[in-house]
mmCIF file of C-alpha atoms in Angstrom:
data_model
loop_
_atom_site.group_PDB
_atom_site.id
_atom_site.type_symbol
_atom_site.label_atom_id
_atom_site.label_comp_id
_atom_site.label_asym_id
_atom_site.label_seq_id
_atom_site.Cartn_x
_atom_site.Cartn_y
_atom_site.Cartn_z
ATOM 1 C CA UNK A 1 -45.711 -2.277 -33.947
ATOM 2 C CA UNK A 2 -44.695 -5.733 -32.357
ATOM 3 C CA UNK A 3 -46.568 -8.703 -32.394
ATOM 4 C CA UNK A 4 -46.430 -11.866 -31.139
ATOM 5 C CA UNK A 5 -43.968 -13.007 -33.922
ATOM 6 C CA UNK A 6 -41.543 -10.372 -32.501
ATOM 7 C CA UNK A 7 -39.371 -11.713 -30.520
ATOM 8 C CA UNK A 8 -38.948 -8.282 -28.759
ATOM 9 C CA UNK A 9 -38.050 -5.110 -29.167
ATOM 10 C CA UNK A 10 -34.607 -5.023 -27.110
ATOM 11 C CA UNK A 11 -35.567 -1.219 -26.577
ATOM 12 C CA UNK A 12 -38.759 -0.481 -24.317
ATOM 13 C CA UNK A 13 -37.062 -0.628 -20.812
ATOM 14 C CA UNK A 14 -37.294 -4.888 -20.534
ATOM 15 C CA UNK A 15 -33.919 -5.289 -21.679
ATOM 16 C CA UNK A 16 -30.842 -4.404 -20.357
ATOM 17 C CA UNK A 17 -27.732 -6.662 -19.948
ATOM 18 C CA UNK A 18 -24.717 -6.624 -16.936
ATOM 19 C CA UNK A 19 -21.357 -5.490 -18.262
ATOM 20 C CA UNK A 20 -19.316 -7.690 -16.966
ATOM 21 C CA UNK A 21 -15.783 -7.228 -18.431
ATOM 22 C CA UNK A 22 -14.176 -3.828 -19.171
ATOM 23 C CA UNK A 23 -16.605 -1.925 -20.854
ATOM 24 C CA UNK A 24 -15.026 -1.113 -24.897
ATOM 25 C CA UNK A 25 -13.105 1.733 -25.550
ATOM 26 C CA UNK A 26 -15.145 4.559 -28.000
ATOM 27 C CA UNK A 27 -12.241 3.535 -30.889
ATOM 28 C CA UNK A 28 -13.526 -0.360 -30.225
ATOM 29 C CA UNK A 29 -17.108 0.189 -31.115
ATOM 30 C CA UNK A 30 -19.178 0.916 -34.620
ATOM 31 C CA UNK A 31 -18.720 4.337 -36.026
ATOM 32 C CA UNK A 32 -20.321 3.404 -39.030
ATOM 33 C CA UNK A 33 -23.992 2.119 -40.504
ATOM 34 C CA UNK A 34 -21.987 -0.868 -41.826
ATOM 35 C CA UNK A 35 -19.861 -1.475 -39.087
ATOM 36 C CA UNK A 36 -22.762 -1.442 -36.510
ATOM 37 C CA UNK A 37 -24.364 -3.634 -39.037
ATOM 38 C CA UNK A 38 -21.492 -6.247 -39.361
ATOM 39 C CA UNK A 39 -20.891 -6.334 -35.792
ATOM 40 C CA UNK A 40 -24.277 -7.204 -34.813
ATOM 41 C CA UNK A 41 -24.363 -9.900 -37.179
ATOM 42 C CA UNK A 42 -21.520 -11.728 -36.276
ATOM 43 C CA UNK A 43 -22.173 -11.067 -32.848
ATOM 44 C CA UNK A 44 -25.380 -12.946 -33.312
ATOM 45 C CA UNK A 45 -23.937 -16.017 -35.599
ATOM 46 C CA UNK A 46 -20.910 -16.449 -33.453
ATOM 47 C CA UNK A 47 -22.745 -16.041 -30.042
ATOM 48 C CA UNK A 48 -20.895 -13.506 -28.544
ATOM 49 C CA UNK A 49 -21.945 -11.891 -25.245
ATOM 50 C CA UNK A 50 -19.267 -9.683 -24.524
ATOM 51 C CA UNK A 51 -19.825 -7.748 -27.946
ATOM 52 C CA UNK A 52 -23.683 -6.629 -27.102
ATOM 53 C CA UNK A 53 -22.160 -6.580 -23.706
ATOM 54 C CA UNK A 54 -19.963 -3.389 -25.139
ATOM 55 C CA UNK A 55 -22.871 -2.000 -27.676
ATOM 56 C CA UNK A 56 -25.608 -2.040 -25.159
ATOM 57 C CA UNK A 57 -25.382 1.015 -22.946
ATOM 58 C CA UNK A 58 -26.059 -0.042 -19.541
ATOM 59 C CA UNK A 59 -27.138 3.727 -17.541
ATOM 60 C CA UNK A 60 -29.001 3.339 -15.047
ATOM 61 C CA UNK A 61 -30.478 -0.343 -16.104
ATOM 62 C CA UNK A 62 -31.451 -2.413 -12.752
ATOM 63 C CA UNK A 63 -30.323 -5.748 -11.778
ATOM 64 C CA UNK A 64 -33.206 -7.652 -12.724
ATOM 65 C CA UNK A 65 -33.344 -5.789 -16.539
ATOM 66 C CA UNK A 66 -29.699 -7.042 -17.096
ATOM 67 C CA UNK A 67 -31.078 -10.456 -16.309
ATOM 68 C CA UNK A 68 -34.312 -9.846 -18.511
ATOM 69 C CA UNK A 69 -31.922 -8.197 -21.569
ATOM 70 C CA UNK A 70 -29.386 -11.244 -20.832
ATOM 71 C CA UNK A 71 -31.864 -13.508 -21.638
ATOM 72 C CA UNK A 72 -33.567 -11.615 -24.595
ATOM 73 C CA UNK A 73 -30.240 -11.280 -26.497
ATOM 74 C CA UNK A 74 -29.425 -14.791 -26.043
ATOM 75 C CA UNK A 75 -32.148 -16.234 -28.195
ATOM 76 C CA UNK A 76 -30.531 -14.539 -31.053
ATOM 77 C CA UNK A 77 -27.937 -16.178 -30.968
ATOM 78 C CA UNK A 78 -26.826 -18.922 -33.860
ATOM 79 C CA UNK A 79 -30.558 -17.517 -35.592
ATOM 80 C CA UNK A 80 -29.865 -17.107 -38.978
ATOM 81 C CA UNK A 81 -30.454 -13.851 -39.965
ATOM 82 C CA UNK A 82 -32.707 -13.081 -43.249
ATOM 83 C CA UNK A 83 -31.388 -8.966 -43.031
ATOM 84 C CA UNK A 84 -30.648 -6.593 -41.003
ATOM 85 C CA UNK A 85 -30.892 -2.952 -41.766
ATOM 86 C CA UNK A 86 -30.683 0.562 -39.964
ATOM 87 C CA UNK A 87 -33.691 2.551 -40.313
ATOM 88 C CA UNK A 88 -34.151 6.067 -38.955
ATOM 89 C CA UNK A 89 -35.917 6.275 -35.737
ATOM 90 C CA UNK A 90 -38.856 9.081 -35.638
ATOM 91 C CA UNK A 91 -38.209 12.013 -33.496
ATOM 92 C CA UNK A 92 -41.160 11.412 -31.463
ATOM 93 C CA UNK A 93 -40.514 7.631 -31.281
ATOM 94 C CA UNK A 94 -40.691 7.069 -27.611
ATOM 95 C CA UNK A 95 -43.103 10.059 -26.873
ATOM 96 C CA UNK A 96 -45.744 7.880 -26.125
ATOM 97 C CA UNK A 97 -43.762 5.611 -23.561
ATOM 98 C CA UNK A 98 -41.862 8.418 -22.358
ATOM 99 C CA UNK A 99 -44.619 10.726 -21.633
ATOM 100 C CA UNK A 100 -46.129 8.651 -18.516
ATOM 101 C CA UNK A 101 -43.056 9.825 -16.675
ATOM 102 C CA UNK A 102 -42.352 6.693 -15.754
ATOM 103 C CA UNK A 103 -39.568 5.221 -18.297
ATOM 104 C CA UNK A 104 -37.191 7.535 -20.184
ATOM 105 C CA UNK A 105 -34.429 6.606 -23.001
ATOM 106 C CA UNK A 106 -30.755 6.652 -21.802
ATOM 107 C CA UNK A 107 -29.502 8.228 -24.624
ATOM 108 C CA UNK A 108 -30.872 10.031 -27.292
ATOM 109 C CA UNK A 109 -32.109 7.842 -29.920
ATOM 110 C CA UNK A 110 -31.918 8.429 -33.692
ATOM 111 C CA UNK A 111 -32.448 5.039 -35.796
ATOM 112 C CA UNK A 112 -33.872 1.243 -35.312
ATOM 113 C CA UNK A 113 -31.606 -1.672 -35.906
ATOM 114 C CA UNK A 114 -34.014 -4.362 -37.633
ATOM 115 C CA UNK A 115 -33.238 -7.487 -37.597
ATOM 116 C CA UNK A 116 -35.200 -10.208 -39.307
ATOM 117 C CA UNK A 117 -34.434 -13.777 -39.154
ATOM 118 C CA UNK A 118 -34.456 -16.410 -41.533
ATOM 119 C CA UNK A 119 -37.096 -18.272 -39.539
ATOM 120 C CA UNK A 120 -41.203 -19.373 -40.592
ATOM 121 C CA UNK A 121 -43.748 -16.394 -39.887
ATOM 122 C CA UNK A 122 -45.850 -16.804 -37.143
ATOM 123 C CA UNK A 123 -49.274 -16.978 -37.719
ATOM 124 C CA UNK A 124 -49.303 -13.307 -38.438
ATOM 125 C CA UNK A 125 -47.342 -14.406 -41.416
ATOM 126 C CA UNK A 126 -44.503 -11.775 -40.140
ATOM 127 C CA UNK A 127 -40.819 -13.199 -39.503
ATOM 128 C CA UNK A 128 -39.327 -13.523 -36.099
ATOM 129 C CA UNK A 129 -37.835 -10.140 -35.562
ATOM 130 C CA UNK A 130 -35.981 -8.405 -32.911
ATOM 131 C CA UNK A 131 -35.814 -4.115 -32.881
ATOM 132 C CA UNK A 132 -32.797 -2.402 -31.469
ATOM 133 C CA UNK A 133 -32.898 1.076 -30.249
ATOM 134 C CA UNK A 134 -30.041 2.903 -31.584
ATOM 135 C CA UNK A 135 -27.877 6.105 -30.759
ATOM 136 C CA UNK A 136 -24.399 7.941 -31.245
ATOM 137 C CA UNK A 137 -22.174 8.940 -28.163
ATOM 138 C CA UNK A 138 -19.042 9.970 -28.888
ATOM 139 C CA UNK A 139 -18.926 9.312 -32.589
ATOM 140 C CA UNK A 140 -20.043 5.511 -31.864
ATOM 141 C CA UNK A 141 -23.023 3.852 -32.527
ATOM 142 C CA UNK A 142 -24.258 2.132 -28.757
ATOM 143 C CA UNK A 143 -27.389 0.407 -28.142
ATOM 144 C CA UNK A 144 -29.932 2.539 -25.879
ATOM 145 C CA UNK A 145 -32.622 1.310 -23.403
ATOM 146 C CA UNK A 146 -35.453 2.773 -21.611
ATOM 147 C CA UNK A 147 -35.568 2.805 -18.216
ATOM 148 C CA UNK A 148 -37.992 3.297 -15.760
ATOM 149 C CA UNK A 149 -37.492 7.030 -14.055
ATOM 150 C CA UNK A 150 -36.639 6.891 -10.322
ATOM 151 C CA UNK A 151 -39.559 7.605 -8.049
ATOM 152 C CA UNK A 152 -39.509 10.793 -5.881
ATOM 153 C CA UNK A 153 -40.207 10.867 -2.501
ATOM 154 C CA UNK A 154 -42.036 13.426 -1.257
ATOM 155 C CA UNK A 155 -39.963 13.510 2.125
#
Protein backbone atom coordinates (compact mmCIF):
# COMPACT_ATOMS: atom_id res chain seq x y z
CA UNK A 1 0.00 0.00 0.00
CA UNK A 2 1.46 3.63 -0.42
CA UNK A 3 3.48 5.37 1.87
CA UNK A 4 4.90 8.44 2.27
CA UNK A 5 7.83 7.54 -0.12
CA UNK A 6 5.14 7.10 -2.85
CA UNK A 7 4.91 9.74 -4.70
CA UNK A 8 1.25 8.73 -5.55
CA UNK A 9 -0.67 6.41 -6.93
CA UNK A 10 -1.89 8.30 -10.25
CA UNK A 11 -5.07 5.97 -9.85
CA UNK A 12 -7.41 6.67 -6.70
CA UNK A 13 -9.59 9.53 -8.20
CA UNK A 14 -6.74 12.59 -7.32
CA UNK A 15 -5.40 12.49 -10.65
CA UNK A 16 -6.71 13.26 -13.76
CA UNK A 17 -5.13 15.51 -16.48
CA UNK A 18 -7.01 18.06 -19.33
CA UNK A 19 -6.65 16.79 -22.88
CA UNK A 20 -5.80 19.50 -24.51
CA UNK A 21 -4.85 18.60 -28.13
CA UNK A 22 -6.66 15.98 -30.26
CA UNK A 23 -7.05 13.14 -28.22
CA UNK A 24 -4.72 9.89 -30.08
CA UNK A 25 -6.17 7.74 -32.43
CA UNK A 26 -6.66 3.78 -30.95
CA UNK A 27 -3.71 2.78 -33.79
CA UNK A 28 -1.46 5.73 -31.91
CA UNK A 29 -1.52 4.24 -28.50
CA UNK A 30 0.22 0.93 -26.72
CA UNK A 31 -1.24 -2.34 -27.74
CA UNK A 32 1.39 -4.09 -26.16
CA UNK A 33 3.05 -4.78 -22.40
CA UNK A 34 6.26 -3.44 -24.00
CA UNK A 35 4.97 -0.76 -25.88
CA UNK A 36 2.94 0.69 -22.91
CA UNK A 37 6.14 0.13 -21.11
CA UNK A 38 8.46 2.06 -23.57
CA UNK A 39 6.11 4.78 -24.00
CA UNK A 40 5.79 5.62 -20.48
CA UNK A 41 9.36 5.73 -20.10
CA UNK A 42 10.27 8.01 -22.59
CA UNK A 43 7.38 9.94 -21.89
CA UNK A 44 8.80 10.45 -18.46
CA UNK A 45 12.70 11.08 -19.53
CA UNK A 46 11.76 13.33 -22.36
CA UNK A 47 8.97 15.27 -20.46
CA UNK A 48 6.25 14.88 -22.60
CA UNK A 49 2.73 16.02 -21.65
CA UNK A 50 0.86 15.40 -24.60
CA UNK A 51 1.79 11.54 -24.49
CA UNK A 52 0.10 10.87 -20.80
CA UNK A 53 -2.16 13.49 -22.16
CA UNK A 54 -3.30 10.59 -24.87
CA UNK A 55 -2.77 7.42 -22.32
CA UNK A 56 -4.69 8.90 -19.50
CA UNK A 57 -8.40 8.45 -20.08
CA UNK A 58 -10.04 11.53 -19.10
CA UNK A 59 -14.22 10.27 -18.51
CA UNK A 60 -15.80 12.08 -16.50
CA UNK A 61 -12.54 13.62 -14.54
CA UNK A 62 -13.44 17.31 -13.12
CA UNK A 63 -11.63 20.43 -13.69
CA UNK A 64 -9.83 20.65 -10.60
CA UNK A 65 -8.55 16.62 -10.91
CA UNK A 66 -6.98 17.56 -14.35
CA UNK A 67 -5.18 20.26 -12.45
CA UNK A 68 -4.34 17.82 -9.44
CA UNK A 69 -3.23 14.82 -12.18
CA UNK A 70 -1.35 17.76 -14.20
CA UNK A 71 0.64 18.38 -11.45
CA UNK A 72 1.19 14.73 -10.19
CA UNK A 73 2.52 13.58 -13.61
CA UNK A 74 4.79 16.40 -13.87
CA UNK A 75 7.11 15.46 -11.06
CA UNK A 76 7.99 12.47 -13.04
CA UNK A 77 9.31 13.99 -15.35
CA UNK A 78 13.36 13.92 -16.17
CA UNK A 79 13.26 11.21 -12.77
CA UNK A 80 15.36 8.58 -13.67
CA UNK A 81 13.66 5.58 -13.62
CA UNK A 82 15.20 2.38 -11.65
CA UNK A 83 12.19 -0.08 -13.56
CA UNK A 84 9.14 -0.13 -14.55
CA UNK A 85 7.03 -3.18 -14.89
CA UNK A 86 3.28 -4.24 -15.54
CA UNK A 87 1.85 -6.25 -12.88
CA UNK A 88 -1.65 -7.72 -12.89
CA UNK A 89 -4.16 -5.77 -11.03
CA UNK A 90 -6.47 -8.01 -8.54
CA UNK A 91 -10.01 -8.36 -9.52
CA UNK A 92 -11.21 -6.89 -6.43
CA UNK A 93 -8.56 -4.10 -6.49
CA UNK A 94 -10.71 -1.09 -6.07
CA UNK A 95 -13.55 -2.92 -4.10
CA UNK A 96 -12.71 -1.26 -1.13
CA UNK A 97 -12.70 2.40 -2.64
CA UNK A 98 -15.40 1.62 -4.88
CA UNK A 99 -17.77 0.21 -2.47
CA UNK A 100 -18.55 3.66 -0.53
CA UNK A 101 -20.43 4.61 -3.65
CA UNK A 102 -18.76 7.49 -3.84
CA UNK A 103 -15.73 7.03 -6.49
CA UNK A 104 -15.90 4.42 -9.26
CA UNK A 105 -13.08 3.39 -11.98
CA UNK A 106 -13.66 4.72 -15.56
CA UNK A 107 -12.74 1.79 -17.16
CA UNK A 108 -12.30 -1.55 -16.20
CA UNK A 109 -9.01 -2.13 -14.76
CA UNK A 110 -6.81 -5.22 -15.21
CA UNK A 111 -2.96 -4.51 -14.27
CA UNK A 112 -0.67 -1.77 -12.28
CA UNK A 113 2.01 0.08 -14.11
CA UNK A 114 4.95 0.34 -11.41
CA UNK A 115 7.23 2.59 -11.71
CA UNK A 116 10.22 2.94 -9.44
CA UNK A 117 12.73 5.57 -9.66
CA UNK A 118 16.27 5.64 -9.35
CA UNK A 119 16.03 7.99 -6.38
CA UNK A 120 17.23 7.42 -2.20
CA UNK A 121 14.40 5.56 -0.10
CA UNK A 122 12.64 7.54 2.16
CA UNK A 123 12.90 6.78 5.54
CA UNK A 124 10.75 3.76 4.99
CA UNK A 125 13.75 2.62 3.08
CA UNK A 126 11.20 2.14 -0.06
CA UNK A 127 12.07 4.07 -3.45
CA UNK A 128 10.06 6.94 -4.73
CA UNK A 129 7.38 5.24 -6.68
CA UNK A 130 4.44 6.22 -8.65
CA UNK A 131 1.35 3.35 -9.45
CA UNK A 132 -0.63 3.62 -12.63
CA UNK A 133 -3.98 2.12 -12.99
CA UNK A 134 -4.15 0.31 -16.15
CA UNK A 135 -6.85 -0.98 -18.72
CA UNK A 136 -7.57 -2.11 -22.46
CA UNK A 137 -10.24 -0.26 -24.66
CA UNK A 138 -10.24 -1.06 -27.94
CA UNK A 139 -7.20 -3.27 -28.13
CA UNK A 140 -5.06 -0.31 -26.42
CA UNK A 141 -3.64 -0.07 -23.26
CA UNK A 142 -5.10 3.65 -21.62
CA UNK A 143 -4.53 4.84 -18.24
CA UNK A 144 -7.82 4.69 -15.94
CA UNK A 145 -8.85 6.94 -12.99
CA UNK A 146 -11.36 6.86 -10.33
CA UNK A 147 -13.74 9.27 -10.07
CA UNK A 148 -15.98 10.38 -7.64
CA UNK A 149 -19.80 9.15 -8.62
CA UNK A 150 -22.21 12.05 -9.27
CA UNK A 151 -24.52 12.81 -6.39
CA UNK A 152 -28.31 12.22 -6.82
CA UNK A 153 -30.75 14.51 -5.99
CA UNK A 154 -33.59 13.42 -4.51
CA UNK A 155 -35.83 16.09 -6.42
Amino acid sequence: MPNSTTSGLLIFGALALASFGTPALARDLPKTPDELISTVSQAIAARDMAVFEDLVNWKDARKIRKRVVSYQIRTTFGRPIRSIALEDFPADGLKETESRGTQKANMAVSHRLRVIFDEPPGESGIPPTDVFLIGKEQDVYRIALVNPVPRKDND
